[in-house]
Coordinates of N, CA and C in Angstrom, one line a residue:
X9 N -4.8 -11.9 21.1 CA -4.3 -11.2 19.9 C -4.3 -12.1 18.7
X10 N -5.0 -11.6 17.7 CA -5.1 -12.4 16.4 C -3.8 -12.3 15.6
X11 N -3.5 -13.5 15.1 CA -2.3 -13.6 14.3 C -2.6 -14.3 12.9
X12 N -2.0 -13.8 11.9 CA -2.2 -14.4 10.5 C -0.9 -14.5 9.9
X13 N -0.5 -15.7 9.5 CA 0.9 -15.9 9.0 C 0.8 -16.8 7.7
X14 N 1.5 -16.3 6.7 CA 1.7 -17.2 5.5 C 3.1 -17.6 5.5
X15 N 3.4 -18.9 5.5 CA 4.7 -19.5 5.6 C 5.4 -19.5 4.3
X16 N 4.7 -19.8 3.2 CA 5.4 -19.9 1.9 C 4.3 -19.7 0.8
X17 N 4.7 -19.0 -0.2 CA 3.7 -18.7 -1.3 C 4.4 -18.9 -2.6
X18 N 3.7 -19.5 -3.5 CA 4.2 -19.6 -4.9 C 3.4 -18.7 -5.8
X19 N 4.0 -17.9 -6.6 CA 3.3 -17.0 -7.5 C 3.8 -17.3 -8.9
X20 N 3.0 -17.4 -9.9 CA 3.4 -17.6 -11.3 C 3.0 -16.5 -12.1
X21 N 3.9 -16.1 -13.1 CA 3.6 -15.0 -14.0 C 2.7 -15.5 -15.1
X22 N 1.9 -14.6 -15.7 CA 0.9 -15.0 -16.7 C -0.5 -15.1 -16.0
X23 N -1.3 -16.0 -16.3 CA -2.6 -16.2 -15.7 C -2.3 -16.3 -14.2
X24 N -3.0 -15.5 -13.4 CA -2.7 -15.4 -12.0 C -3.0 -16.7 -11.2
X25 N -2.1 -17.1 -10.4 CA -2.3 -18.3 -9.5 C -1.4 -18.1 -8.3
X26 N -2.1 -18.3 -7.1 CA -1.4 -18.3 -5.9 C -1.6 -19.6 -5.1
X27 N -0.6 -20.2 -4.6 CA -0.8 -21.5 -3.9 C -0.1 -21.3 -2.5
X28 N -0.9 -21.5 -1.5 CA -0.4 -21.5 -0.1 C 0.0 -22.9 0.3
X29 N 1.3 -23.1 0.5 CA 1.8 -24.4 0.9 C 1.6 -24.6 2.4
X30 N 1.7 -23.6 3.2 CA 1.5 -23.6 4.6 C 0.8 -22.3 5.0
X31 N -0.3 -22.4 5.7 CA -1.1 -21.2 6.1 C -1.5 -21.4 7.5
X32 N -1.2 -20.4 8.4 CA -1.5 -20.6 9.8 C -2.1 -19.3 10.4
X33 N -3.2 -19.4 11.1 CA -3.7 -18.3 11.8 C -4.3 -18.7 13.1
X34 N -4.3 -17.7 14.1 CA -4.9 -18.0 15.4 C -5.8 -16.8 15.7
X35 N -6.8 -17.0 16.6 CA -7.7 -16.0 17.0 C -8.8 -15.8 16.0
X36 N -9.6 -14.8 16.1 CA -10.8 -14.6 15.3 C -10.5 -13.8 14.1
X37 N -9.8 -14.5 13.1 CA -9.4 -13.9 11.9 C -10.6 -13.8 10.9
X38 N -11.5 -14.8 10.9 CA -12.6 -14.9 10.0 C -13.9 -14.9 10.7
X39 N -14.9 -14.5 10.0 CA -16.3 -14.5 10.4 C -16.9 -15.9 10.1
X40 N -18.1 -16.2 10.5 CA -18.7 -17.5 10.3 C -18.9 -17.8 8.8
X41 N -19.1 -16.7 8.0 CA -19.3 -16.8 6.6 C -18.0 -16.9 5.8
X42 N -16.9 -17.0 6.5 CA -15.6 -17.1 5.8 C -14.9 -15.9 5.4
X43 N -15.6 -14.7 5.6 CA -15.0 -13.4 5.3 C -14.1 -13.0 6.5
X44 N -13.2 -12.0 6.2 CA -12.3 -11.5 7.3 C -13.1 -10.8 8.4
X45 N -12.7 -11.1 9.6 CA -13.2 -10.4 10.8 C -12.5 -9.1 11.0
X46 N -11.2 -9.0 10.6 CA -10.4 -7.9 10.8 C -10.4 -7.0 9.5
X47 N -10.7 -5.8 9.7 CA -10.7 -4.8 8.5 C -9.3 -4.6 8.0
X48 N -8.3 -4.6 8.8 CA -6.9 -4.4 8.4 C -6.5 -5.5 7.5
X49 N -6.7 -6.7 7.9 CA -6.3 -7.9 7.1 C -7.0 -8.0 5.8
X50 N -8.3 -7.7 5.8 CA -9.1 -7.7 4.6 C -8.6 -6.7 3.6
X51 N -8.2 -5.4 4.1 CA -7.7 -4.4 3.2 C -6.3 -4.8 2.6
X52 N -5.5 -5.3 3.5 CA -4.1 -5.7 3.1 C -4.2 -6.8 2.1
X53 N -5.0 -7.8 2.3 CA -5.2 -8.9 1.3 C -5.6 -8.4 0.0
X54 N -6.6 -7.5 0.0 CA -7.2 -7.0 -1.3 C -6.1 -6.2 -2.0
X55 N -5.4 -5.4 -1.3 CA -4.5 -4.4 -2.0 C -3.2 -5.1 -2.4
X56 N -2.6 -5.9 -1.6 CA -1.3 -6.5 -1.9 C -1.3 -7.9 -2.3
X57 N -2.0 -8.8 -1.7 CA -2.0 -10.2 -2.1 C -2.7 -10.4 -3.5
X58 N -3.5 -9.5 -3.9 CA -4.1 -9.6 -5.2 C -3.5 -8.6 -6.2
X59 N -2.3 -8.1 -5.9 CA -1.7 -7.1 -6.7 C -1.3 -7.6 -8.1
X60 N -1.2 -8.9 -8.3 CA -0.7 -9.4 -9.5 C -1.7 -9.3 -10.7
X61 N -3.0 -9.3 -10.3 CA -3.9 -9.2 -11.4 C -4.6 -7.8 -11.5
X62 N -3.9 -6.8 -10.9 CA -4.4 -5.4 -11.0 C -3.2 -4.5 -11.3
X63 N -2.6 -3.9 -10.3 CA -1.6 -2.8 -10.6 C -0.3 -3.3 -11.2
X64 N 0.1 -4.5 -10.9 CA 1.4 -4.9 -11.3 C 1.5 -5.7 -12.7
X65 N 0.3 -6.0 -13.3 CA 0.3 -6.7 -14.5 C -0.4 -5.8 -15.6
X66 N 0.3 -5.6 -16.7 CA -0.3 -4.7 -17.8 C -1.6 -5.3 -18.3
X67 N -2.6 -4.4 -18.6 CA -3.8 -4.8 -19.2 C -4.6 -5.8 -18.3
X68 N -4.4 -5.8 -17.0 CA -5.1 -6.8 -16.2 C -6.5 -6.4 -16.0
X69 N -7.5 -7.3 -15.7 CA -8.9 -6.9 -15.5 C -9.0 -6.2 -14.2
X70 N -10.0 -5.3 -14.2 CA -10.3 -4.5 -13.0 C -11.3 -5.3 -12.1
X71 N -11.4 -4.9 -10.8 CA -12.4 -5.6 -10.0 C -13.8 -5.4 -10.5
X72 N -14.6 -6.4 -10.3 CA -16.0 -6.3 -10.8 C -17.0 -5.6 -9.9
X73 N -16.5 -5.0 -8.8 CA -17.3 -4.2 -7.9 C -18.2 -5.1 -7.0
X74 N -18.0 -6.4 -6.9 CA -18.8 -7.2 -6.1 C -18.1 -7.6 -4.8
X75 N -17.3 -6.8 -4.3 CA -16.5 -7.1 -3.1 C -17.2 -6.7 -1.8
X76 N -18.5 -6.3 -1.8 CA -19.2 -6.0 -0.6 C -19.2 -4.6 -0.3
X77 N -19.6 -4.2 1.0 CA -19.8 -2.9 1.4 C -18.4 -2.1 1.5
X78 N -17.3 -2.8 1.6 CA -16.0 -2.1 1.7 C -15.4 -1.9 0.4
X79 N -16.0 -2.3 -0.7 CA -15.3 -2.3 -2.0 C -14.9 -0.9 -2.4
X80 N -15.7 0.1 -2.2 CA -15.4 1.5 -2.7 C -14.2 2.0 -1.8
X81 N -14.2 1.7 -0.6 CA -13.1 2.1 0.3 C -11.8 1.4 -0.1
X82 N -11.9 0.2 -0.5 CA -10.7 -0.5 -0.9 C -10.1 0.1 -2.2
X83 N -10.9 0.5 -3.1 CA -10.4 1.1 -4.4 C -9.8 2.4 -4.1
X84 N -10.4 3.2 -3.2 CA -9.9 4.5 -2.8 C -8.5 4.4 -2.1
X85 N -8.4 3.4 -1.3 CA -7.1 3.2 -0.6 C -6.1 2.8 -1.6
X86 N -6.5 2.0 -2.5 CA -5.5 1.5 -3.6 C -5.0 2.7 -4.4
X87 N -6.0 3.6 -4.8 CA -5.6 4.8 -5.5 C -4.6 5.6 -4.7
X88 N -4.8 5.7 -3.4 CA -3.9 6.5 -2.6 C -2.5 5.9 -2.5
X89 N -2.4 4.6 -2.5 CA -1.1 4.0 -2.4 C -0.4 4.0 -3.7
X90 N -1.0 3.6 -4.8 CA -0.4 3.4 -6.1 C -0.4 4.7 -7.0
X91 N -1.3 5.6 -6.7 CA -1.3 6.9 -7.4 C -1.4 8.1 -6.5
X92 N -0.5 8.3 -5.6 CA -0.5 9.4 -4.6 C -0.6 10.7 -5.4
X93 N -1.3 11.6 -4.8 CA -1.4 12.9 -5.4 C -2.8 13.1 -6.1
X94 N -3.5 12.0 -6.4 CA -4.8 12.1 -7.0 C -5.8 12.3 -5.9
X95 N -7.0 13.0 -6.2 CA -8.0 13.2 -5.2 C -8.7 11.8 -4.9
X96 N -9.0 11.6 -3.6 CA -9.7 10.5 -3.2 C -11.0 10.9 -2.4
X97 N -12.2 10.5 -2.9 CA -13.4 11.0 -2.4 C -13.8 10.3 -1.1
X98 N -13.1 10.7 0.0 CA -13.4 10.2 1.3 C -13.8 11.4 2.2
X99 N -14.9 11.4 3.0 CA -15.3 12.6 3.7 C -14.1 13.2 4.6
X100 N -13.9 14.5 4.5 CA -13.0 15.2 5.3 C -11.5 15.1 4.9
X101 N -11.2 14.2 4.0 CA -9.7 14.0 3.7 C -9.5 14.1 2.1
X102 N -10.5 14.2 1.3 CA -10.4 14.2 -0.1 C -9.3 15.0 -0.7
X103 N -9.3 16.3 -0.3 CA -8.3 17.3 -0.9 C -6.9 17.1 -0.3
X104 N -6.9 16.5 0.9 CA -5.6 16.3 1.6 C -4.7 15.3 0.9
X105 N -5.2 14.5 0.0 CA -4.3 13.6 -0.7 C -3.7 14.2 -1.9
X106 N -4.1 15.4 -2.3 CA -3.6 16.1 -3.5 C -2.3 16.9 -3.2
X107 N -1.3 16.2 -2.9 CA 0.0 16.8 -2.3 C 0.7 17.6 -3.4
X108 N 0.3 17.5 -4.6 CA 1.0 18.3 -5.7 C 0.2 19.5 -6.2
X109 N -1.0 19.7 -5.5 CA -1.9 20.8 -5.9 C -1.3 22.1 -5.4
X110 N -1.8 23.2 -6.0 CA -1.3 24.6 -5.6 C -1.6 24.8 -4.2
X111 N -2.7 24.4 -3.7 CA -3.0 24.6 -2.3 C -2.2 23.9 -1.3
X112 N -1.8 22.6 -1.6 CA -1.1 21.8 -0.7 C 0.5 22.0 -0.8
X113 N 0.9 22.5 -1.9 CA 2.4 22.7 -2.1 C 3.0 23.6 -1.0
X114 N 2.2 24.5 -0.4 CA 2.8 25.4 0.6 C 3.2 24.6 1.9
X115 N 2.7 23.4 2.0 CA 3.0 22.6 3.3 C 4.1 21.6 3.1
X116 N 4.6 21.4 1.9 CA 5.6 20.4 1.6 C 6.9 20.9 1.1
X117 N 8.0 20.1 1.3 CA 9.3 20.2 0.6 C 9.4 19.1 -0.4
X118 N 9.9 19.4 -1.6 CA 10.1 18.4 -2.6 C 11.5 18.4 -3.0
X119 N 12.1 17.2 -3.2 CA 13.5 17.1 -3.6 C 13.8 15.7 -4.1
X120 N 14.9 15.6 -4.8 CA 15.3 14.3 -5.3 C 16.8 14.2 -5.3
X121 N 17.3 12.9 -5.2 CA 18.7 12.6 -5.2 C 18.9 11.4 -6.1
X122 N 20.2 11.2 -6.5 CA 20.5 10.1 -7.3 C 21.1 9.0 -6.5
X123 N 21.0 7.7 -6.9 CA 21.5 6.6 -6.1 C 21.5 5.3 -6.9
X124 N 21.7 4.3 -6.2 CA 21.7 2.9 -6.8 C 20.8 2.0 -6.0
X125 N 20.0 1.3 -6.8 CA 19.0 0.4 -6.2 C 19.4 -1.1 -6.4
X126 N 19.3 -1.9 -5.4 CA 19.7 -3.3 -5.5 C 21.1 -3.5 -6.1
X127 N 22.0 -2.6 -5.7 CA 23.4 -2.6 -6.0 C 23.8 -2.4 -7.4
X128 N 22.8 -2.2 -8.3 CA 23.2 -2.2 -9.7 C 22.3 -1.2 -10.6
X129 N 21.1 -0.9 -10.1 CA 20.2 -0.1 -10.9 C 20.3 1.4 -10.6
X130 N 20.6 2.2 -11.5 CA 20.7 3.7 -11.3 C 19.3 4.2 -11.1
X131 N 19.1 5.0 -10.0 CA 17.7 5.5 -9.7 C 17.8 6.9 -9.3
X132 N 16.6 7.6 -9.4 CA 16.3 8.8 -8.7 C 15.4 8.5 -7.5
X133 N 15.7 9.2 -6.4 CA 14.9 9.1 -5.2 C 14.1 10.4 -5.0
X134 N 12.8 10.4 -5.2 CA 12.0 11.6 -5.1 C 11.3 11.6 -3.8
X135 N 11.5 12.7 -3.0 CA 10.9 12.7 -1.6 C 10.0 13.9 -1.5
X136 N 8.8 13.7 -0.9 CA 7.9 14.7 -0.5 C 7.7 14.6 1.0
X137 N 8.0 15.7 1.7 CA 7.9 15.7 3.2 C 7.3 17.0 3.7
X138 N 6.7 16.9 4.8 CA 6.1 18.0 5.5 C 7.1 19.0 5.9
X139 N 6.9 20.3 5.7 CA 7.9 21.3 6.1 C 8.1 21.3 7.6
X140 N 9.3 21.3 8.0 CA 9.6 21.2 9.5 C 9.2 22.4 10.3
X141 N 9.0 23.6 9.7 CA 8.8 24.8 10.4 C 7.3 25.1 10.6
X142 N 6.4 24.2 10.2 CA 5.0 24.4 10.3 C 4.6 24.3 11.8
X143 N 3.5 24.9 12.1 CA 3.0 24.8 13.5 C 2.4 23.4 13.7
X144 N 2.3 23.0 15.0 CA 1.8 21.6 15.3 C 0.4 21.5 14.8
X145 N -0.4 22.5 15.0 CA -1.8 22.5 14.5 C -1.9 22.2 13.0
X146 N -1.0 22.9 12.3 CA -1.0 22.7 10.8 C -0.6 21.3 10.4
X147 N 0.5 20.8 11.1 CA 1.0 19.5 10.8 C -0.1 18.4 11.1
X148 N -0.8 18.6 12.2 CA -1.9 17.6 12.5 C -3.0 17.5 11.4
X149 N -3.2 18.6 10.7 CA -4.2 18.6 9.6 C -3.7 18.1 8.3
X150 N -2.4 17.7 8.2 CA -1.9 17.2 7.0 C -1.8 15.7 7.1
X151 N -2.4 15.0 6.1 CA -2.5 13.5 6.2 C -1.3 12.8 5.8
X152 N -0.7 13.1 4.6 CA 0.5 12.4 4.1 C 1.7 13.1 4.7
X153 N 2.4 12.5 5.6 CA 3.5 13.1 6.2 C 4.8 13.0 5.4
X154 N 4.9 11.9 4.7 CA 6.1 11.7 3.8 C 5.8 10.7 2.7
X155 N 6.3 11.0 1.5 CA 6.2 10.1 0.4 C 7.5 10.0 -0.3
X156 N 8.0 8.8 -0.5 CA 9.3 8.6 -1.2 C 9.0 7.6 -2.3
X157 N 9.5 8.0 -3.5 CA 9.3 7.1 -4.7 C 10.7 6.9 -5.4
X158 N 11.0 5.7 -5.7 CA 12.2 5.3 -6.4 C 12.0 5.1 -7.9
X159 N 12.6 5.9 -8.8 CA 12.5 5.7 -10.2 C 13.7 5.2 -10.8
X160 N 13.6 4.2 -11.7 CA 14.7 3.7 -12.5 C 15.1 4.8 -13.5
X161 N 16.3 5.3 -13.5 CA 16.8 6.3 -14.4 C 16.6 6.0 -15.9
X162 N 16.7 4.7 -16.2 CA 16.8 4.3 -17.6 C 15.4 4.3 -18.2
X163 N 14.4 4.1 -17.5 CA 13.0 4.1 -18.1 C 11.9 4.7 -17.3
X164 N 12.3 5.3 -16.1 CA 11.4 5.9 -15.1 C 10.3 5.0 -14.6
X165 N 10.6 3.7 -14.6 CA 9.7 2.7 -13.9 C 9.8 3.0 -12.4
X166 N 8.7 2.8 -11.7 CA 8.7 2.9 -10.3 C 9.2 1.6 -9.7
X167 N 10.3 1.7 -8.9 CA 10.8 0.4 -8.3 C 10.6 0.4 -6.8
X168 N 10.1 1.5 -6.2 CA 9.9 1.5 -4.7 C 9.1 2.6 -4.3
X169 N 8.3 2.4 -3.2 CA 7.5 3.6 -2.7 C 7.3 3.4 -1.2
X170 N 7.6 4.5 -0.5 CA 7.3 4.5 1.0 C 6.3 5.6 1.3
X171 N 5.3 5.4 2.1 CA 4.3 6.4 2.4 C 4.1 6.3 3.9
X172 N 4.0 7.5 4.5 CA 3.7 7.7 6.0 C 2.5 8.5 6.1
X173 N 1.4 8.0 6.6 CA 0.1 8.7 6.7 C -0.4 8.7 8.1
X174 N -0.9 9.8 8.6 CA -1.5 9.9 9.9 C -2.6 11.0 9.9
X175 N -3.7 10.6 10.4 CA -4.8 11.6 10.5 C -5.9 11.1 11.4
X176 N -6.6 12.1 12.0 CA -7.6 11.8 13.0 C -8.8 12.8 12.8
X177 N -10.0 12.3 12.7 CA -11.2 13.1 12.7 C -12.3 12.4 13.4
X178 N -13.5 12.9 13.3 CA -14.7 12.3 14.0 C -15.1 10.9 13.4
X179 N -14.6 10.6 12.2 CA -15.0 9.3 11.6 C -13.9 8.2 11.8
X180 N -12.7 8.6 11.8 CA -11.6 7.6 11.9 C -10.3 8.2 12.4
X181 N -9.4 7.3 12.8 CA -8.1 7.7 13.3 C -7.2 6.6 12.8
X182 N -6.1 7.0 12.1 CA -5.2 6.1 11.6 C -3.8 6.6 11.6
X183 N -2.8 5.7 11.7 CA -1.4 6.0 11.7 C -0.7 4.8 10.9
X184 N -0.3 5.0 9.7 CA 0.1 3.9 8.8 C 1.4 4.2 8.1
X185 N 2.3 3.3 8.1 CA 3.5 3.4 7.3 C 3.6 2.1 6.4
X186 N 3.9 2.3 5.1 CA 4.0 1.2 4.1 C 5.2 1.4 3.3
X187 N 5.8 0.3 2.9 CA 7.0 0.3 2.0 C 6.8 -0.8 1.0
X188 N 6.9 -0.5 -0.3 CA 6.8 -1.5 -1.3 C 8.1 -1.4 -2.2
X189 N 8.7 -2.6 -2.4 CA 9.9 -2.7 -3.2 C 9.6 -3.6 -4.4
X190 N 10.1 -3.2 -5.5 CA 9.9 -4.0 -6.8 C 11.3 -4.5 -7.3
X191 N 11.2 -5.4 -8.2 CA 12.4 -5.9 -8.8 C 12.1 -6.4 -10.2
X192 N 13.1 -6.6 -11.0 CA 12.9 -7.1 -12.4 C 13.1 -8.6 -12.4
X193 N 12.2 -9.3 -13.1 CA 12.3 -10.7 -13.4 C 12.1 -10.9 -14.9
X194 N 13.3 -10.9 -15.6 CA 13.2 -10.9 -17.1 C 12.7 -9.5 -17.5
X195 N 11.6 -9.4 -18.3 CA 11.1 -8.2 -18.7 C 9.9 -7.7 -17.8
X196 N 9.6 -8.5 -16.8 CA 8.5 -8.1 -15.9 C 9.0 -7.4 -14.6
X197 N 8.3 -6.5 -14.1 CA 8.6 -5.8 -12.9 C 7.5 -6.3 -11.8
X198 N 8.0 -6.9 -10.8 CA 7.2 -7.6 -9.8 C 7.6 -7.2 -8.4
X199 N 6.7 -7.3 -7.4 CA 7.0 -6.9 -6.1 C 7.9 -7.9 -5.4
X200 N 8.9 -7.5 -4.6 CA 9.8 -8.3 -3.9 C 9.6 -8.3 -2.4
X201 N 9.2 -7.1 -1.9 CA 9.1 -6.9 -0.4 C 8.1 -5.9 -0.1
X202 N 7.2 -6.2 0.8 CA 6.1 -5.3 1.2 C 6.1 -5.3 2.8
X203 N 6.2 -4.1 3.4 CA 6.1 -4.0 4.8 C 4.9 -3.0 5.1
X204 N 4.3 -3.3 6.2 CA 3.2 -2.5 6.7 C 3.2 -2.4 8.2
X205 N 3.0 -1.2 8.7 CA 2.9 -1.0 10.2 C 1.7 0.0 10.3
X206 N 0.7 -0.3 11.0 CA -0.4 0.6 11.1 C -1.4 0.4 12.2
X207 N -2.0 1.5 12.6 CA -3.1 1.5 13.6 C -4.4 2.1 13.0
X208 N -5.5 1.4 13.1 CA -6.8 1.9 12.6 C -7.8 1.9 13.8
X209 N -8.6 3.0 13.9 CA -9.6 3.1 14.9 C -10.8 3.8 14.2
X210 N -12.0 3.2 14.2 CA -13.1 3.8 13.6 C -14.4 3.4 14.3
X211 N -15.5 4.2 14.3 CA -16.7 3.9 15.1 C -17.2 2.5 15.0
X212 N -17.7 2.0 16.1 CA -18.4 0.7 16.2 C -17.5 -0.5 15.9
X213 N -16.1 -0.3 15.9 CA -15.2 -1.3 15.7 C -14.1 -1.2 16.7
X214 N -13.5 -2.4 17.0 CA -12.3 -2.3 17.9 C -11.1 -1.8 17.2
X215 N -10.3 -1.1 18.0 CA -9.0 -0.6 17.4 C -8.2 -1.7 16.9
X216 N -7.6 -1.6 15.7 CA -6.7 -2.6 15.1 C -5.3 -2.1 15.0
X217 N -4.4 -2.9 15.5 CA -2.9 -2.6 15.3 C -2.3 -3.8 14.6
X218 N -1.6 -3.5 13.5 CA -1.1 -4.6 12.6 C 0.2 -4.3 12.1
X219 N 1.0 -5.4 11.9 CA 2.3 -5.3 11.3 C 2.5 -6.5 10.3
X220 N 2.9 -6.2 9.1 CA 3.1 -7.2 8.0 C 4.4 -7.1 7.4
X221 N 5.0 -8.3 7.1 CA 6.2 -8.4 6.2 C 5.9 -9.5 5.2
X222 N 6.0 -9.2 3.9 CA 5.8 -10.2 2.9 C 7.0 -10.1 1.9
X223 N 7.6 -11.2 1.7 CA 8.7 -11.3 0.8 C 8.4 -12.2 -0.4
X224 N 8.5 -11.7 -1.6 CA 8.3 -12.5 -2.8 C 9.6 -12.8 -3.5
X225 N 9.8 -14.1 -3.8 CA 11.1 -14.4 -4.5 C 10.9 -15.7 -5.3
X226 N 11.9 -16.1 -6.0 CA 11.9 -17.3 -6.8 C 10.7 -17.4 -7.8
X227 N 10.4 -16.2 -8.4 CA 9.4 -16.2 -9.5 C 9.8 -17.2 -10.6
X228 N 8.8 -17.9 -11.1 CA 9.1 -18.8 -12.2 C 8.0 -18.7 -13.2
X229 N 8.4 -18.7 -14.5 CA 7.4 -18.6 -15.6 C 6.9 -20.0 -15.9
X230 N 5.6 -20.1 -15.9 CA 5.0 -21.4 -16.2 C 5.4 -21.9 -17.6
X231 N 5.5 -23.2 -17.8 CA 5.9 -23.8 -19.1 C 4.9 -23.4 -20.1
X232 N 5.4 -23.0 -21.3 CA 4.5 -22.7 -22.4 C 4.1 -21.2 -22.4
X233 N 4.6 -20.4 -21.4 CA 4.3 -19.0 -21.3 C 5.3 -18.1 -21.9

């Protein structure tokens, strides 16, 4: 069983920099050319470990499109996580991501509640979930099972998101749950905790089962920034 562990990470705000103080892995994590052997780890690293110079930093540069054959799939998965409800051009599932469209609304319940986030921040909790009275056959055809988004009441910033996705067809089979938590550090909104639990199975590859927990803390602004 392959294992990949980051013991401690330093992140600085401003020009992106990540420093691994201790990094430990076992098994066949990398290919001979230095690229990831495991598709799940490659995707997770692209989406979350590089989040600071894309989705979480205003006016950040976009990827240059030189990430190899998986680049388009990475961007589509990123859209699905950070902009749920938008169409994603993937065979057989494109329209299934549009959970707010007129066609998909018949399958979901939508609701929100008020609450407190991190013991002090007033928030709205918006939840989209599959209707419980649907037939098993209909439920199996719905990809996004649940989506929860936490909004700061004061400015409607997104402070958290949970997504539960499961789908199977002739091209792939996946069952994934992800939770992303954000926090304020001065005027910046940055990730504090990311969890991932998922299984992926697709042709000509071994089935991958992975679980991640990443905690970010002790953010520090570099001198002169």
